mmCIF file of C-alpha atoms in Angstrom:
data_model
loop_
_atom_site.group_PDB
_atom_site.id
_atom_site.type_symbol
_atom_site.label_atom_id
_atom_site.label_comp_id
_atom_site.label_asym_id
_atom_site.label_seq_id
_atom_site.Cartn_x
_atom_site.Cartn_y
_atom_site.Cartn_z
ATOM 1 C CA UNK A 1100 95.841 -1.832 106.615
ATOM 2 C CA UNK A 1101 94.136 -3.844 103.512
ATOM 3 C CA UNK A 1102 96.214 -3.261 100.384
ATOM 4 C CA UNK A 1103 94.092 -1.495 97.225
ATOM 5 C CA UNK A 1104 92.594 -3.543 95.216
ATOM 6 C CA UNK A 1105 94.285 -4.315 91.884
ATOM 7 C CA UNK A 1106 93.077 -2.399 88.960
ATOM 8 C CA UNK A 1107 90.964 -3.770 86.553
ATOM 9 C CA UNK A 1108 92.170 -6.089 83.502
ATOM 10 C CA UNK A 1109 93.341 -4.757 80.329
ATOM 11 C CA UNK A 1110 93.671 -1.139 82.421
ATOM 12 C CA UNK A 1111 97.077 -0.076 83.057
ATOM 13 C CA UNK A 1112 97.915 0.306 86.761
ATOM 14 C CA UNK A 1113 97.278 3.605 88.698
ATOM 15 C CA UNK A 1114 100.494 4.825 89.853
ATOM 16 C CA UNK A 1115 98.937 7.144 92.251
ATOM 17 C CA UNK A 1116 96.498 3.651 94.009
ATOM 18 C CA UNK A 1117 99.965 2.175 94.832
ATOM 19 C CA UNK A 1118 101.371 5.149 96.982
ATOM 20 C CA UNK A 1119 98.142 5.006 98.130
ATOM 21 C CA UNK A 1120 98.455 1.469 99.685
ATOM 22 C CA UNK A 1121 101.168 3.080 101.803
ATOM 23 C CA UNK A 1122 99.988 6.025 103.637
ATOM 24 C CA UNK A 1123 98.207 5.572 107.035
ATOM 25 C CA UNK A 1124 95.048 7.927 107.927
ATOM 26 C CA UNK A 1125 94.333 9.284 111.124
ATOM 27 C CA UNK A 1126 90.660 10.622 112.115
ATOM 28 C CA UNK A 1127 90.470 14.942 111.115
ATOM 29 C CA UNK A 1128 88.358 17.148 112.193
ATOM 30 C CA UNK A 1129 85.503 18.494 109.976
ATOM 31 C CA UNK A 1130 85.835 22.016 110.501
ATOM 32 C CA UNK A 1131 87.327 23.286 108.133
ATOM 33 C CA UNK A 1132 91.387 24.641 109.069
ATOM 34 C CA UNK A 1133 90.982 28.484 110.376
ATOM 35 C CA UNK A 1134 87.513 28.337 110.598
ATOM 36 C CA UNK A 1135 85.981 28.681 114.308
ATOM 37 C CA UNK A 1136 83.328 25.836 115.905
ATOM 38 C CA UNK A 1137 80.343 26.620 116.885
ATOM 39 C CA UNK A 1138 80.562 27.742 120.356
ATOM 40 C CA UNK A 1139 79.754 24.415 122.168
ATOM 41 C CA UNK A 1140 80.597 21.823 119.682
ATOM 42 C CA UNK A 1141 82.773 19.184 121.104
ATOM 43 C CA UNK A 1142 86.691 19.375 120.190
ATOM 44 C CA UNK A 1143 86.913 16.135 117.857
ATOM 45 C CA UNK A 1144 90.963 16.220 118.674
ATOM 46 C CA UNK A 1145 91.622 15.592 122.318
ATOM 47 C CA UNK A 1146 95.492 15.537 121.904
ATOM 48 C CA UNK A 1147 95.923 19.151 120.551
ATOM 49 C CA UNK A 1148 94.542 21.893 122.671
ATOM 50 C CA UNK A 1149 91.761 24.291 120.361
ATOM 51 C CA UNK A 1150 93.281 27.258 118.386
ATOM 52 C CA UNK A 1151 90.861 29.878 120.037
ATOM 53 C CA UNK A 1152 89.208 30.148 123.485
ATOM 54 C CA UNK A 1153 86.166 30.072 121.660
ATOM 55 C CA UNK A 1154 86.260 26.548 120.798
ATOM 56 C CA UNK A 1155 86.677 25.414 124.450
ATOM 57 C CA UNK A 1156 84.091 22.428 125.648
ATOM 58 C CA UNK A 1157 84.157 24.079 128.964
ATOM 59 C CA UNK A 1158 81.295 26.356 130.397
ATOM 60 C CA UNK A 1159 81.216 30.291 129.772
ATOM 61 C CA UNK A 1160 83.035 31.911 132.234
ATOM 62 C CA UNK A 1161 80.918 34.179 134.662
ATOM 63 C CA UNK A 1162 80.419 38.214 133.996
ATOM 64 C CA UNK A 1163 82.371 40.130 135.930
ATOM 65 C CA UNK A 1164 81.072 41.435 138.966
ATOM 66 C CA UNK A 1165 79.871 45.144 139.071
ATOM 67 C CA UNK A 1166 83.156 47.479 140.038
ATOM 68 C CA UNK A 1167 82.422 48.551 143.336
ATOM 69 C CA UNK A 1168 80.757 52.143 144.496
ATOM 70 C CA UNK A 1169 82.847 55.400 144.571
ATOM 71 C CA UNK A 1170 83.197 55.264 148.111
ATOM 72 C CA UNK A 1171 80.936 57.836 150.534
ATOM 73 C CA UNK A 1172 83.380 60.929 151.514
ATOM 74 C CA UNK A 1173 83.416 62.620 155.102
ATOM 75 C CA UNK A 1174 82.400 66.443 155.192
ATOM 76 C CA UNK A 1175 85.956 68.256 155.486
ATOM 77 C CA UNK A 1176 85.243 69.173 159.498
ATOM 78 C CA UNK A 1177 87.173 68.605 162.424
ATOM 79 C CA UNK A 1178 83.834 67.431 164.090
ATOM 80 C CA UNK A 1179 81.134 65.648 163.215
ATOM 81 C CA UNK A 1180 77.972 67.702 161.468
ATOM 82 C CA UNK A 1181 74.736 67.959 163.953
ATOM 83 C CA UNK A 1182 71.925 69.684 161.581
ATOM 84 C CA UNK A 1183 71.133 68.983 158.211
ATOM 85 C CA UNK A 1184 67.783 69.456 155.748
ATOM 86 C CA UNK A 1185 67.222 67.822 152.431
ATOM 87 C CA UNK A 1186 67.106 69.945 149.419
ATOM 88 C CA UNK A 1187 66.293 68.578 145.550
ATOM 89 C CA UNK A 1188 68.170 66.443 143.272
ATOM 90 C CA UNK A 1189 69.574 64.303 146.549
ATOM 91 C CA UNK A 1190 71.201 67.157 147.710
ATOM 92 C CA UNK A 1191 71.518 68.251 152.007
ATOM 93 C CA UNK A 1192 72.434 70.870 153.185
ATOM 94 C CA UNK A 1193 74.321 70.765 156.109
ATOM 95 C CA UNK A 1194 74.238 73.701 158.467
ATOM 96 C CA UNK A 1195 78.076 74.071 161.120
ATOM 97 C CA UNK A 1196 77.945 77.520 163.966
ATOM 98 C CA UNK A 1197 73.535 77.425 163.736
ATOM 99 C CA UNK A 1198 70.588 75.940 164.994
ATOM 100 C CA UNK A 1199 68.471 77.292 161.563
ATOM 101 C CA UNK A 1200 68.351 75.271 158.583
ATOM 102 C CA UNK A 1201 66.349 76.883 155.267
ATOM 103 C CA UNK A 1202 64.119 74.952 153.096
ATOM 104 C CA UNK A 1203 65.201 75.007 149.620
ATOM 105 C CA UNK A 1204 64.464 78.323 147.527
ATOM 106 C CA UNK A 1205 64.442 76.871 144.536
ATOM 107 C CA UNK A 1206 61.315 75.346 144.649
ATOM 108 C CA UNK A 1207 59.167 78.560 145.300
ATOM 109 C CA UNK A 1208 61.450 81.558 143.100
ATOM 110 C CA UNK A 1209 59.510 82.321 140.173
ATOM 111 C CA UNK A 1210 61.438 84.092 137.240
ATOM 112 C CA UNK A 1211 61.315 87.414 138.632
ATOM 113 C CA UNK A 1212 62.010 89.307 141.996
ATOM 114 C CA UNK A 1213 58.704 90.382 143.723
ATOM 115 C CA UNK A 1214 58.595 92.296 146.962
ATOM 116 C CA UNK A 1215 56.539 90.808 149.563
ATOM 117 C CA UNK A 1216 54.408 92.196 152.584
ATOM 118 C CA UNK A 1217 57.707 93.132 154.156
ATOM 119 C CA UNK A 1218 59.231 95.075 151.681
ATOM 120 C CA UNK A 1219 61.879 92.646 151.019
ATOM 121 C CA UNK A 1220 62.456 90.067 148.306
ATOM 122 C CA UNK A 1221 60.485 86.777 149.874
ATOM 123 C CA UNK A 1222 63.012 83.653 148.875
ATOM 124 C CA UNK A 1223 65.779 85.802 147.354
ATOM 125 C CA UNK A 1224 66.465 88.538 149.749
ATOM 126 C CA UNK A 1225 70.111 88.719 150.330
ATOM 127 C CA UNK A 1226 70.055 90.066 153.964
ATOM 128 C CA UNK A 1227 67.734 87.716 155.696
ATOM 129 C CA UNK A 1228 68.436 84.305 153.615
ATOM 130 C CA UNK A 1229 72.245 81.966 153.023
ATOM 131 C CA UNK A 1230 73.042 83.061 149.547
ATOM 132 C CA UNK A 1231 76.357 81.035 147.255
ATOM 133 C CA UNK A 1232 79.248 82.034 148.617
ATOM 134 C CA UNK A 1233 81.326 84.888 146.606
ATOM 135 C CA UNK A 1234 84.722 85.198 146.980
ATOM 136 C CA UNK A 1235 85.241 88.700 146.903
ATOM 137 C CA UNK A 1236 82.645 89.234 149.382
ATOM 138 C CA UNK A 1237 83.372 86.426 151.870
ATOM 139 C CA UNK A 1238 82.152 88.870 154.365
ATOM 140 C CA UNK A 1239 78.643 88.948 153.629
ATOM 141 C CA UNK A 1240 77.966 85.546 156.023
ATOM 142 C CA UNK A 1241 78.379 87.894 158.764
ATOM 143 C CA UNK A 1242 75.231 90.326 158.223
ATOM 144 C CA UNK A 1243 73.188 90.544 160.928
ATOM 145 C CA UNK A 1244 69.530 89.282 161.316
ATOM 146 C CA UNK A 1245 67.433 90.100 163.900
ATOM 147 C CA UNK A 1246 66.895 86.558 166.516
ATOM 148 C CA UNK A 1247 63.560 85.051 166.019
ATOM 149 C CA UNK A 1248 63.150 84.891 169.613
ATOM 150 C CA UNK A 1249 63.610 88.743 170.195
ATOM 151 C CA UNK A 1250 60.998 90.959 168.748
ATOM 152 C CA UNK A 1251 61.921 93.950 170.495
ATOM 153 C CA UNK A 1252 65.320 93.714 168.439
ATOM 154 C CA UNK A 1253 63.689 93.153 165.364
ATOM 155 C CA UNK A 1254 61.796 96.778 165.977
ATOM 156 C CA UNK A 1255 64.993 98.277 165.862
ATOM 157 C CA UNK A 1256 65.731 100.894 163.143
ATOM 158 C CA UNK A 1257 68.120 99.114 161.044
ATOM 159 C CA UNK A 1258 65.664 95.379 160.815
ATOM 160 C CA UNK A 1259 62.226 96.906 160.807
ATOM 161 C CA UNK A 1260 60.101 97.991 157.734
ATOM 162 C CA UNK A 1261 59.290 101.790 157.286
ATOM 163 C CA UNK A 1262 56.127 103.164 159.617
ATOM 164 C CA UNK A 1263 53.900 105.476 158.350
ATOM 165 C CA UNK A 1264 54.894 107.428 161.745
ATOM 166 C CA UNK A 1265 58.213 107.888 160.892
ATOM 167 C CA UNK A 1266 56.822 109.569 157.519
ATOM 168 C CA UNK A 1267 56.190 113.230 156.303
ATOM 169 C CA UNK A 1268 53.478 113.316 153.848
ATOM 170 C CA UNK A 1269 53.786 116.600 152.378
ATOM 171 C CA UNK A 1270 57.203 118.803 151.522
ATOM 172 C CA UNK A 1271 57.255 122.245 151.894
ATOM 173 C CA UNK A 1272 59.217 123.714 148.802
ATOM 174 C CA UNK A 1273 60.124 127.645 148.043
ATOM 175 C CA UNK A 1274 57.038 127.808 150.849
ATOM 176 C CA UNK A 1275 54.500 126.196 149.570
ATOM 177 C CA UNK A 1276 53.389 122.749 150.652
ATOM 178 C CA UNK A 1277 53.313 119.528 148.473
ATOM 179 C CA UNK A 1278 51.239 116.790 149.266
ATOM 180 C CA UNK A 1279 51.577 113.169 148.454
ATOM 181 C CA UNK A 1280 55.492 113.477 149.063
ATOM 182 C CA UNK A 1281 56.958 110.929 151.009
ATOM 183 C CA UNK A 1282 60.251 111.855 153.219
ATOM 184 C CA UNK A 1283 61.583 110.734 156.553
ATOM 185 C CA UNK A 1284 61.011 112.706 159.559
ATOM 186 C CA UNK A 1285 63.647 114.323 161.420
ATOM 187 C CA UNK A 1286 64.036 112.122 164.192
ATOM 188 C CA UNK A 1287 64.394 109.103 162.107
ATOM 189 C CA UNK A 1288 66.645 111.589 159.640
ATOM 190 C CA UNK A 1289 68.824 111.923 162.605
ATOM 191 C CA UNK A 1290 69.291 108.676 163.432
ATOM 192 C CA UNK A 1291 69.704 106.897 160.235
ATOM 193 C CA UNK A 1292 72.661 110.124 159.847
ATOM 194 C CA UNK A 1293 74.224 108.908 162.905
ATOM 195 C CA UNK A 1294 73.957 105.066 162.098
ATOM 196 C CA UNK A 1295 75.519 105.633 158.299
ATOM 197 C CA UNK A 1296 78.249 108.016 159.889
ATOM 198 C CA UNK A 1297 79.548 105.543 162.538
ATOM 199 C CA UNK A 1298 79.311 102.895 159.568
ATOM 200 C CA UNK A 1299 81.687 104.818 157.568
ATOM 201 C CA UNK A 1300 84.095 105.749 160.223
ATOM 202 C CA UNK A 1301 84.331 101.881 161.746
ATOM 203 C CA UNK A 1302 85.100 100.722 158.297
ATOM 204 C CA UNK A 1303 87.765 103.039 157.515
ATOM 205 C CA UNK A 1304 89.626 101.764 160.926
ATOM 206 C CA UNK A 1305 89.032 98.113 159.939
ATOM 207 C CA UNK A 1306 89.983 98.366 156.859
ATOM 208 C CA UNK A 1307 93.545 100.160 157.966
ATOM 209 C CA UNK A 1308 94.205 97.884 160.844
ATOM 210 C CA UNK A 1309 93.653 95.253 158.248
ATOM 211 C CA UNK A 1310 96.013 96.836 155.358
ATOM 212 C CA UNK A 1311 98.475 97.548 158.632
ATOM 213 C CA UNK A 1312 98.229 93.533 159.757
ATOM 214 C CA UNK A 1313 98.977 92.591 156.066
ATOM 215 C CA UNK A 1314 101.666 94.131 156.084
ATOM 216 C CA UNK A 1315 103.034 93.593 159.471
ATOM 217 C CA UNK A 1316 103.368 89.622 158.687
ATOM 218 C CA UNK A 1317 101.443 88.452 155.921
ATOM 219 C CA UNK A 1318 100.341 85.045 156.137
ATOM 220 C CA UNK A 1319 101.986 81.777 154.200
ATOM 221 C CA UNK A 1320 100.614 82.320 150.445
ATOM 222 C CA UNK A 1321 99.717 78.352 150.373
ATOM 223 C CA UNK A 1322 97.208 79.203 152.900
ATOM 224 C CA UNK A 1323 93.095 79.821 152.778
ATOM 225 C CA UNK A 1324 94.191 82.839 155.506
ATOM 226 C CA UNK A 1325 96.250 84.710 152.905
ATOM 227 C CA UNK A 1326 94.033 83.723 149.929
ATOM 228 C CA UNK A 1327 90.881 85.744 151.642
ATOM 229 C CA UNK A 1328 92.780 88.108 152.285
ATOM 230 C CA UNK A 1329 93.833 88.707 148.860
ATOM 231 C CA UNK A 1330 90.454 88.328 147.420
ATOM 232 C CA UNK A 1331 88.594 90.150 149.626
ATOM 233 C CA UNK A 1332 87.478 93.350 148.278
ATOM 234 C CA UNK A 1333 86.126 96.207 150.643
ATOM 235 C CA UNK A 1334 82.262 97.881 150.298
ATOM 236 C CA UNK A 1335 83.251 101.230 148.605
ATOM 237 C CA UNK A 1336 80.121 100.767 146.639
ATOM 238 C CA UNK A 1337 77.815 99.868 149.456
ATOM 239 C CA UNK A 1338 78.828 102.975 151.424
ATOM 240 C CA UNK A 1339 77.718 105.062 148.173
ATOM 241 C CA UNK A 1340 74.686 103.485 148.114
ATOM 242 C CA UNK A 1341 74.018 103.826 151.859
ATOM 243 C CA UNK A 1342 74.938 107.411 151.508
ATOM 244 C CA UNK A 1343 73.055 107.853 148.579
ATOM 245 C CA UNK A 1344 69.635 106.313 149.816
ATOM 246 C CA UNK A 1345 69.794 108.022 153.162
ATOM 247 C CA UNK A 1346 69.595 111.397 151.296
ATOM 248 C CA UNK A 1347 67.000 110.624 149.183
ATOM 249 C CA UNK A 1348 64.809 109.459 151.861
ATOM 250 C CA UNK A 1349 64.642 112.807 152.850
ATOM 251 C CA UNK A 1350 65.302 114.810 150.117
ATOM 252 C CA UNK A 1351 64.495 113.195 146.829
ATOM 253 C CA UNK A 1352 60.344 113.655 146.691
ATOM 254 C CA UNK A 1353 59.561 110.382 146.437
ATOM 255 C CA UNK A 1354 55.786 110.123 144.883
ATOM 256 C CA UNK A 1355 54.517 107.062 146.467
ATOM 257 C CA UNK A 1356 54.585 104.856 149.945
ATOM 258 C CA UNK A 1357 55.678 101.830 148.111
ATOM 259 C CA UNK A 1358 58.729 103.770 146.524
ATOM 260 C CA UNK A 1359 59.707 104.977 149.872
ATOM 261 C CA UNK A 1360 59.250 101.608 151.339
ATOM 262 C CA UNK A 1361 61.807 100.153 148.850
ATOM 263 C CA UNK A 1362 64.591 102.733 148.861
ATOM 264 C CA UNK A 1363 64.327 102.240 153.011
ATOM 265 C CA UNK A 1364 65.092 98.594 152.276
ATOM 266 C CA UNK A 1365 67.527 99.371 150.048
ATOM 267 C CA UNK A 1366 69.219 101.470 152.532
ATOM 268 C CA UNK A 1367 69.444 98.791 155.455
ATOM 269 C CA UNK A 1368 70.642 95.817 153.017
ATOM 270 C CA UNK A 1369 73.475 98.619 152.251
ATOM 271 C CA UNK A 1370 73.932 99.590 156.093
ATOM 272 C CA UNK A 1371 73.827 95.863 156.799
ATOM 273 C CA UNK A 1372 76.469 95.128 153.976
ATOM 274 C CA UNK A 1373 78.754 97.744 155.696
ATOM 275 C CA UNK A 1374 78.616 96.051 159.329
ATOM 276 C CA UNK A 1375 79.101 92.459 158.084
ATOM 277 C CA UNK A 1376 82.109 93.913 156.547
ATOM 278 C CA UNK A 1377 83.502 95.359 160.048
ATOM 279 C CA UNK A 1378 82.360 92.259 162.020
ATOM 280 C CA UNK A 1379 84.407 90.211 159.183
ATOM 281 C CA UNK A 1380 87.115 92.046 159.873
ATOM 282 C CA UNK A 1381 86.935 91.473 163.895
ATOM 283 C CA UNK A 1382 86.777 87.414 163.092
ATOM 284 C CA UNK A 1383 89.525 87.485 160.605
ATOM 285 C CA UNK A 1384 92.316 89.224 162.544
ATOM 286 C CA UNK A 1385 93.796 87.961 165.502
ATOM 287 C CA UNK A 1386 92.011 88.570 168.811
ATOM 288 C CA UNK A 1387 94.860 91.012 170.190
ATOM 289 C CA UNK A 1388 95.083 92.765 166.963
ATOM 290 C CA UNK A 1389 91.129 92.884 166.703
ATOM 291 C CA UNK A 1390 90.851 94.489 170.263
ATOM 292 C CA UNK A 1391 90.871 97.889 169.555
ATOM 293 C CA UNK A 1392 88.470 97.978 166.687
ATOM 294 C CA UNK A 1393 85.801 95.457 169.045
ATOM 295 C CA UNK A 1394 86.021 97.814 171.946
ATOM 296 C CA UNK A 1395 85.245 100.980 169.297
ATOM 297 C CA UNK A 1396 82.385 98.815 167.862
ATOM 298 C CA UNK A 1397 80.793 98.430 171.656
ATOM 299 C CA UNK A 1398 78.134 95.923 170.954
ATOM 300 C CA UNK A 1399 75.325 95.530 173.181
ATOM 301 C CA UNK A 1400 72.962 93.478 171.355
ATOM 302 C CA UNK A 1401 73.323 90.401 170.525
ATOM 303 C CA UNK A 1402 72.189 89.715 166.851
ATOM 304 C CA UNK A 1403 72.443 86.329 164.493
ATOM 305 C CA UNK A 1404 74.276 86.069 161.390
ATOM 306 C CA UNK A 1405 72.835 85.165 157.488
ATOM 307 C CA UNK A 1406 75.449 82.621 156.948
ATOM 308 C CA UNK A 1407 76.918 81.589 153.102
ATOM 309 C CA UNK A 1408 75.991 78.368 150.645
ATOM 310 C CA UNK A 1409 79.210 76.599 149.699
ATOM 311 C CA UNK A 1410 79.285 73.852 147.535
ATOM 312 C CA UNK A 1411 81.859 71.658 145.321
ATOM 313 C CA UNK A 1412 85.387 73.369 145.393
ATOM 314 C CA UNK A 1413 84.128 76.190 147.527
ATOM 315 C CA UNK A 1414 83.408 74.047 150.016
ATOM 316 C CA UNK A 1415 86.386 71.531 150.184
ATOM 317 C CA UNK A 1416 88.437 75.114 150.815
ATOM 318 C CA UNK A 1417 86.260 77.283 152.714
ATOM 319 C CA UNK A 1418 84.406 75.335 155.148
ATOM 320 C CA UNK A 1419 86.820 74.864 157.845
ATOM 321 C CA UNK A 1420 87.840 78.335 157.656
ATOM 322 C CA UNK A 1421 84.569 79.740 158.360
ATOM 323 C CA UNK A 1422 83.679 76.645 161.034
ATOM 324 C CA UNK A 1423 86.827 78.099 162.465
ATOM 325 C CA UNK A 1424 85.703 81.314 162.990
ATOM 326 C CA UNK A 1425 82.254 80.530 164.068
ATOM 327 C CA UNK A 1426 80.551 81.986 161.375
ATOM 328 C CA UNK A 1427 77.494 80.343 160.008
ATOM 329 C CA UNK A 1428 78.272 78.364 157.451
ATOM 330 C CA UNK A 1429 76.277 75.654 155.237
ATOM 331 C CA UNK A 1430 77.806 72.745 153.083
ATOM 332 C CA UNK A 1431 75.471 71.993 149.992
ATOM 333 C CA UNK A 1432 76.406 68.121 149.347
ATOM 334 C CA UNK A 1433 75.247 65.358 146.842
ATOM 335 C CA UNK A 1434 74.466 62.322 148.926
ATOM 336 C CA UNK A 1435 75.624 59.713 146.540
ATOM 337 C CA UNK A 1436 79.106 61.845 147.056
ATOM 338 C CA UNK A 1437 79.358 62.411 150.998
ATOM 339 C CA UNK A 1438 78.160 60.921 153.742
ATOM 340 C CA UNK A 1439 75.651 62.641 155.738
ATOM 341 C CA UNK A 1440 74.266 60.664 159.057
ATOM 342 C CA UNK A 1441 71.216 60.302 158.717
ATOM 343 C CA UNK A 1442 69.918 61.085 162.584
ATOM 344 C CA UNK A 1443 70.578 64.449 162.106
ATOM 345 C CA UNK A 1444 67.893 65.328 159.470
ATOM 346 C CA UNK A 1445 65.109 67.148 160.225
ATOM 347 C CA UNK A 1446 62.410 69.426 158.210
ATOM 348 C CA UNK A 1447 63.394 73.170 156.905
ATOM 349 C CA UNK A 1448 62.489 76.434 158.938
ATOM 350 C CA UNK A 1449 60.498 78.823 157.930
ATOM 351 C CA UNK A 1450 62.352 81.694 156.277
ATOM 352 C CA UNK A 1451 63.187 84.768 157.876
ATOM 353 C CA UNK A 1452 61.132 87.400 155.957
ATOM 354 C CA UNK A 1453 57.795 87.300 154.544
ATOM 355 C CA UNK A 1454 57.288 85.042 151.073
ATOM 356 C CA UNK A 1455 53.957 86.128 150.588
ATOM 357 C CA UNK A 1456 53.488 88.881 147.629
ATOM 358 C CA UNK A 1457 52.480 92.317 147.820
ATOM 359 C CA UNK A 1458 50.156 93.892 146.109
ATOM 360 C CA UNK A 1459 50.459 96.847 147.349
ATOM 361 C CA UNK A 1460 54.207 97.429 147.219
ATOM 362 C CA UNK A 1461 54.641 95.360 143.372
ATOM 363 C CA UNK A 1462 51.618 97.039 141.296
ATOM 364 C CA UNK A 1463 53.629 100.287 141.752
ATOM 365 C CA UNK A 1464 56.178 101.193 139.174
ATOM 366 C CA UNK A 1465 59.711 101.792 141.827
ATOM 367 C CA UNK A 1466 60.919 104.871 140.261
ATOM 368 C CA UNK A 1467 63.605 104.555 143.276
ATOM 369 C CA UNK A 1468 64.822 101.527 142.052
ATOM 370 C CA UNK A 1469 64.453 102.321 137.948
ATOM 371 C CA UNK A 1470 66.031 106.002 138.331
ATOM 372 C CA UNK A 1471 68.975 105.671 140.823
ATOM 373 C CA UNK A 1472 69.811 102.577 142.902
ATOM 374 C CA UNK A 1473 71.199 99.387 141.319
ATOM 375 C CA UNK A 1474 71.769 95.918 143.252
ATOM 376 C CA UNK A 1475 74.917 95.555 144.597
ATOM 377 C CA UNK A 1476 76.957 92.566 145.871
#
């Protein structure tokens, strides 16, 4: 290293040029010290490694690949599904114990109830159509629907729409006659008397050979057996309204067709509410406990069943049960949640009732409806 030049004559020596002379330099780097490069400036000291990642000479590392996909989950069956429809927001509903899959009712029910050419509720009547599963009714899958393949059973009393033949048009009262009174006749009196007695006597049985099997050995409490059991809670209030209806059919004066149309509706979902209840009953218990109350029933026709919606927690619980059974049963999935194959997709059914509006049974004001009957689960 050169030594400092001397300091000028007559100018006293710097004492601070001479400890100069000794001190060696090394090369520094020109960022400042705690300040951070520039990402991609060269590190100007190759002996010391950089202070922060940032001031690394090598390449940005890559992004990190996308986490994968929740994976698809199997349907909670002990076989695989062999019927499914698509319904909105990339739903399907799969359909276990049927061969009919329904088209989505939320794309045609409008705001309100209307009554159709049937006399029953189009895309939200509750005897004909799957409705969401309710857990104190778990027994309202079983109501019976008349087979599409079998007219002559859907002419029976308790599917078919009222007949102006099985209607009185005038009452006589304190002898003198009435017209434009609507009433049912006396042989369809009769017979809807007999069909709402038997109703009521069946589900008293089933409903102490049920309370007696409870009690006899009730089931573990950890299991879906005792669970619907416990929630379960018996039709008192659809036998009032059968009972109720059947009188007024005949007794209550009713002013208009389209009145007596609707209470006679009213009266079958009621009737039909009563029977899934039995038939319930008969799947739930265990076949040698159920014997006696299936020979008392002594079917003879053979009818379908409405089937239930479940969906999220309802149907990680229920569906097995109900698959188990053989009870219609449908499984509303998401499709970016379960997997679904796709060759068993096909297009919707038609639905079992009319959807076409009435205007001759929904211009009339239902006084039946308005002054006595209410909706019932």
């Amino acid at each position: 290293m050169d030594r400092a030049p001397s300091a000028p004559t007559g100018t006293p020596p710097n004492p601070a040029a001479k400890s100069l002379s000794k001190l060696k330099f090394s090369k520094k780097s020109a960022v400042p010290a705690g300040a951070t490069p520039t990402l991609g400036q060269p590190s100007v000291t190759a002996s010391h490694p950089p202070e922060s990642p940032a001031a690394s000479s090598s390449p940005l590392p890559p992004p990190p690949p996308h986490l994968p996909a929740k994976p698809i989950k199997p349907l909670p069956l002990d076989f695989p599904p062999k019927l499914a429809v698509r319904w909105a927001d990339n739903t399907a509903l799969v359909a276990v114990n049927t061969d009919y899959a329904p088209g989505d009712p939320r794309d045609h029910i409008r705001d309100t109830t209307y009554t159709s050419e049937d006399g029953l509720w189009g895309w939200s009547e509750i005897s004909r159509l799957p409705q969401p599963f309710n857990a104190s009714a778990p027994h309202l899958a079983c109501m019976q629907i008349p087979p599409a393949d079998d007219p002559e059973v859907a002419q029976r009393v308790e599917f078919r729409e009222a007949l102006p033949y099985n209607v009185d048009y005038s009452l006589t009262v304190n002898g003198r006659m009435q017209s434009n009174i609507f009433r049912t006749g006396e042989s369809l009196h009769q017979m809807l008397e007999q069909r709402k007695t038997a109703l009521v006597d069946n589900m008293g049985f089933a409903l102490g050979m049920f309370e007696d099997a409870f009690r006899a050995g009730a089931p573990d409490k950890s299991s879906i057996t005792y669970r619907v059991a416990c929630e379960i809670k018996p039709p008192h209030a659809a036998v009032a309204l059968m009972r109720h209806s059947w009188a007024m059919l005949h007794w209550a004066s009713i002013p208009s067709f389209a009145d007596f149309m609707t209470c006679f509706r009213v009266h079958q979902r009621a009737a039909h509410i009563v029977s899934a209840y039995i038939d319930f009953i008969v799947a739930f218990l265990p076949a040698d406990v159920s014997k006696e109350l299936r020979t008392r029933l002594e079917r003879n026709v053979k009818t379908d069943r409405r089937g239930v919606i479940l969906s999220g927690e309802d149907m990680e619980i229920y569906l097995r049960f109900y698959a188990r059974l053989g009870i219609p049963v449908y499984a509303l999935v998401s499709l970016d949640e379960y997997h679904v194959p796709e060759e068993i997709f096909r297009k919707p059914d038609a639905p079992r009732c009319s959807v076409v509006p009435s205007i001759k049974y929904s211009e009339y004001p239902i006084l039946v409806i308005k002054r006595y009957i209410t909706n019932i689960p």
